[in-house]
PDB file of C-alpha atoms in Angstrom:
ATOM      1  CA  MET I   1     -18.078 -54.658 109.823  1.00  0.00           C
ATOM      2  CA  ASN I   2     -16.683 -53.489 106.453  1.00  0.00           C
ATOM      3  CA  LEU I   3     -13.096 -53.953 107.638  1.00  0.00           C
ATOM      4  CA  GLU I   4     -13.929 -57.439 108.920  1.00  0.00           C
ATOM      5  CA  MET I   5     -15.407 -58.369 105.542  1.00  0.00           C
ATOM      6  CA  GLN I   6     -12.358 -57.039 103.702  1.00  0.00           C
ATOM      7  CA  GLN I   7     -10.080 -59.018 106.037  1.00  0.00           C
ATOM      8  CA  PHE I   8     -12.138 -62.174 105.456  1.00  0.00           C
ATOM      9  CA  LYS I   9     -11.925 -61.707 101.688  1.00  0.00           C
ATOM     10  CA  ALA I  10      -8.175 -61.102 101.818  1.00  0.00           C
ATOM     11  CA  GLU I  11      -7.589 -64.247 103.882  1.00  0.00           C
ATOM     12  CA  PHE I  12      -9.967 -66.248 101.693  1.00  0.00           C
ATOM     13  CA  PHE I  13      -8.219 -65.257  98.470  1.00  0.00           C
ATOM     14  CA  LYS I  14      -4.823 -65.784 100.082  1.00  0.00           C
ATOM     15  CA  ALA I  15      -5.878 -69.385 100.784  1.00  0.00           C
ATOM     16  CA  LEU I  16      -6.730 -69.795  97.093  1.00  0.00           C
ATOM     17  CA  ALA I  17      -3.431 -68.274  95.943  1.00  0.00           C
ATOM     18  CA  HIS I  18      -1.667 -71.513  95.020  1.00  0.00           C
ATOM     19  CA  PRO I  19      -2.044 -73.460  91.753  1.00  0.00           C
ATOM     20  CA  LEU I  20      -2.209 -76.847  93.505  1.00  0.00           C
ATOM     21  CA  ARG I  21      -4.939 -75.628  95.860  1.00  0.00           C
ATOM     22  CA  ILE I  22      -6.945 -74.394  92.873  1.00  0.00           C
ATOM     23  CA  ARG I  23      -6.477 -77.776  91.153  1.00  0.00           C
ATOM     24  CA  ILE I  24      -7.620 -79.594  94.303  1.00  0.00           C
ATOM     25  CA  LEU I  25     -10.723 -77.394  94.474  1.00  0.00           C
ATOM     26  CA  GLU I  26     -11.479 -78.082  90.812  1.00  0.00           C
ATOM     27  CA  LEU I  27     -11.249 -81.821  91.492  1.00  0.00           C
ATOM     28  CA  LEU I  28     -13.460 -81.568  94.573  1.00  0.00           C
ATOM     29  CA  ALA I  29     -15.984 -79.605  92.530  1.00  0.00           C
ATOM     30  CA  GLU I  30     -16.399 -82.827  90.522  1.00  0.00           C
ATOM     31  CA  GLY I  31     -17.070 -84.833  93.701  1.00  0.00           C
ATOM     32  CA  ASP I  32     -15.686 -85.818  97.084  1.00  0.00           C
ATOM     33  CA  LYS I  33     -12.275 -87.498  97.109  1.00  0.00           C
ATOM     34  CA  ASN I  34      -9.672 -88.847  99.524  1.00  0.00           C
ATOM     35  CA  VAL I  35      -5.987 -87.848  99.527  1.00  0.00           C
ATOM     36  CA  ASN I  36      -4.920 -90.848  97.445  1.00  0.00           C
ATOM     37  CA  GLU I  37      -7.481 -90.059  94.744  1.00  0.00           C
ATOM     38  CA  ILE I  38      -6.441 -86.412  94.643  1.00  0.00           C
ATOM     39  CA  GLN I  39      -2.773 -87.386  94.606  1.00  0.00           C
ATOM     40  CA  SER I  40      -3.197 -89.714  91.629  1.00  0.00           C
ATOM     41  CA  LEU I  41      -5.252 -87.147  89.703  1.00  0.00           C
ATOM     42  CA  VAL I  42      -2.764 -84.298  90.175  1.00  0.00           C
ATOM     43  CA  GLY I  43       0.322 -86.512  89.879  1.00  0.00           C
ATOM     44  CA  ILE I  44       2.023 -85.042  92.946  1.00  0.00           C
ATOM     45  CA  GLU I  45       3.272 -86.778  96.077  1.00  0.00           C
ATOM     46  CA  GLY I  46       0.824 -87.126  98.941  1.00  0.00           C
ATOM     47  CA  SER I  47       2.670 -84.872 101.388  1.00  0.00           C
ATOM     48  CA  ALA I  48       2.278 -81.873  99.065  1.00  0.00           C
ATOM     49  CA  VAL I  49      -1.411 -82.635  98.570  1.00  0.00           C
ATOM     50  CA  SER I  50      -1.923 -83.104 102.317  1.00  0.00           C
ATOM     51  CA  GLN I  51      -0.141 -79.825 103.027  1.00  0.00           C
ATOM     52  CA  GLN I  52      -2.436 -77.918 100.654  1.00  0.00           C
ATOM     53  CA  LEU I  53      -5.527 -79.654 102.036  1.00  0.00           C
ATOM     54  CA  THR I  54      -4.463 -78.548 105.515  1.00  0.00           C
ATOM     55  CA  VAL I  55      -4.408 -74.916 104.365  1.00  0.00           C
ATOM     56  CA  LEU I  56      -7.833 -75.284 102.730  1.00  0.00           C
ATOM     57  CA  ARG I  57      -9.268 -76.934 105.857  1.00  0.00           C
ATOM     58  CA  ALA I  58      -7.801 -74.257 108.139  1.00  0.00           C
ATOM     59  CA  LYS I  59      -9.627 -71.593 106.116  1.00  0.00           C
ATOM     60  CA  ASN I  60     -12.871 -73.636 106.126  1.00  0.00           C
ATOM     61  CA  ILE I  61     -12.848 -73.978 102.351  1.00  0.00           C
ATOM     62  CA  VAL I  62     -12.910 -77.791 102.415  1.00  0.00           C
ATOM     63  CA  THR I  63     -14.104 -80.258 105.013  1.00  0.00           C
ATOM     64  CA  GLY I  64     -12.806 -83.703 105.837  1.00  0.00           C
ATOM     65  CA  THR I  65     -14.977 -86.580 106.992  1.00  0.00           C
ATOM     66  CA  LYS I  66     -13.500 -89.771 108.434  1.00  0.00           C
ATOM     67  CA  ASP I  67     -14.402 -92.935 106.542  1.00  0.00           C
ATOM     68  CA  GLY I  68     -12.610 -95.778 108.293  1.00  0.00           C
ATOM     69  CA  ASN I  69      -8.905 -94.997 108.034  1.00  0.00           C
ATOM     70  CA  ARG I  70      -9.432 -92.494 105.189  1.00  0.00           C
ATOM     71  CA  VAL I  71     -10.560 -88.890 105.171  1.00  0.00           C
ATOM     72  CA  ILE I  72     -12.960 -87.890 102.421  1.00  0.00           C
ATOM     73  CA  TYR I  73     -12.624 -84.260 101.398  1.00  0.00           C
ATOM     74  CA  SER I  74     -15.384 -82.087 100.009  1.00  0.00           C
ATOM     75  CA  LEU I  75     -16.059 -78.429  99.304  1.00  0.00           C
ATOM     76  CA  ARG I  76     -17.525 -76.708 102.345  1.00  0.00           C
ATOM     77  CA  ASP I  77     -19.609 -74.384 100.196  1.00  0.00           C
ATOM     78  CA  PRO I  78     -20.849 -75.275  96.693  1.00  0.00           C
ATOM     79  CA  MET I  79     -20.424 -71.600  95.725  1.00  0.00           C
ATOM     80  CA  ILE I  80     -16.692 -72.363  95.394  1.00  0.00           C
ATOM     81  CA  THR I  81     -17.559 -74.118  92.135  1.00  0.00           C
ATOM     82  CA  GLU I  82     -19.204 -70.933  90.861  1.00  0.00           C
ATOM     83  CA  LEU I  83     -16.233 -68.845  92.008  1.00  0.00           C
ATOM     84  CA  LEU I  84     -13.853 -71.079  90.025  1.00  0.00           C
ATOM     85  CA  SER I  85     -16.140 -70.800  87.010  1.00  0.00           C
ATOM     86  CA  VAL I  86     -16.203 -66.997  87.248  1.00  0.00           C
ATOM     87  CA  ALA I  87     -12.395 -66.961  87.546  1.00  0.00           C
ATOM     88  CA  ARG I  88     -12.204 -69.083  84.383  1.00  0.00           C
ATOM     89  CA  GLN I  89     -14.522 -66.625  82.584  1.00  0.00           C
ATOM     90  CA  ILE I  90     -12.380 -63.676  83.686  1.00  0.00           C
ATOM     91  CA  PHE I  91      -9.281 -65.484  82.396  1.00  0.00           C
ATOM     92  CA  ASN I  92     -11.023 -66.148  79.074  1.00  0.00           C
ATOM     93  CA  ASN I  93     -12.031 -62.487  78.813  1.00  0.00           C
ATOM     94  CA  HIS I  94      -8.425 -61.414  79.363  1.00  0.00           C
ATOM     95  CA  LEU I  95      -7.316 -63.960  76.777  1.00  0.00           C
ATOM     96  CA  VAL I  96      -9.839 -62.656  74.228  1.00  0.00           C
ATOM     97  CA  ASP I  97      -8.658 -59.078  74.896  1.00  0.00           C
ATOM     98  CA  THR I  98      -5.042 -60.154  74.398  1.00  0.00           C
ATOM     99  CA  ILE I  99      -5.842 -61.982  71.164  1.00  0.00           C
ATOM    100  CA  THR I 100      -7.772 -58.952  69.877  1.00  0.00           C
ATOM    101  CA  MET I 101      -4.863 -56.678  70.726  1.00  0.00           C
ATOM    102  CA  LEU I 102      -2.405 -59.003  68.968  1.00  0.00           C
ATOM    103  CA  ASP I 103      -4.657 -59.187  65.902  1.00  0.00           C
ATOM    104  CA  LYS I 104      -4.739 -55.380  65.719  1.00  0.00           C
ATOM    105  CA  PHE I 105      -0.972 -55.245  66.124  1.00  0.00           C
ATOM    106  CA  ASN I 106      -0.516 -57.825  63.338  1.00  0.00           C
ATOM    107  CA  ASP I 107      -2.940 -55.950  61.073  1.00  0.00           C
ATOM    108  CA  THR I 108      -0.994 -52.707  61.623  1.00  0.00           C
ATOM    109  CA  ASP I 109       2.291 -54.514  61.043  1.00  0.00           C
ATOM    110  CA  ASN I 110       0.985 -56.023  57.790  1.00  0.00           C
ATOM    111  CA  VAL I 111      -0.224 -52.608  56.520  1.00  0.00           C
ATOM    112  CA  GLU I 112       3.227 -51.122  57.148  1.00  0.00           C
ATOM    113  CA  LYS I 113       4.869 -54.018  55.280  1.00  0.00           C
ATOM    114  CA  ASP I 114       2.518 -53.482  52.326  1.00  0.00           C
ATOM    115  CA  LYS I 115       3.659 -49.823  52.143  1.00  0.00           C
ATOM    116  CA  GLU I 116       7.304 -50.850  51.750  1.00  0.00           C
TER     117      GLU I 116
END
């Protein structure tokens, strides 16, 4: 069971490992959209968007529902929104750590200049 869970997680995160897929998920977190809407919001041609949506659908991360001749995409699990939020918080924490480290470096550099 543990190995199966680890494999699921690895495949899940592999499916998220593309900037355009992350952007699509962020847009779908705001509400359901069709390919044309996503395409206009990301500013990328439809074939690239469709290709990334295919990957996300294959991994059951998004679902597509037919609406006439369009397919409306949505997040399969609303927890994806929380996952993206946590990832943003982790990024911000790393950024704060980097800024703190740079501030300390600059303070040390300024002290050495004052000694000269």
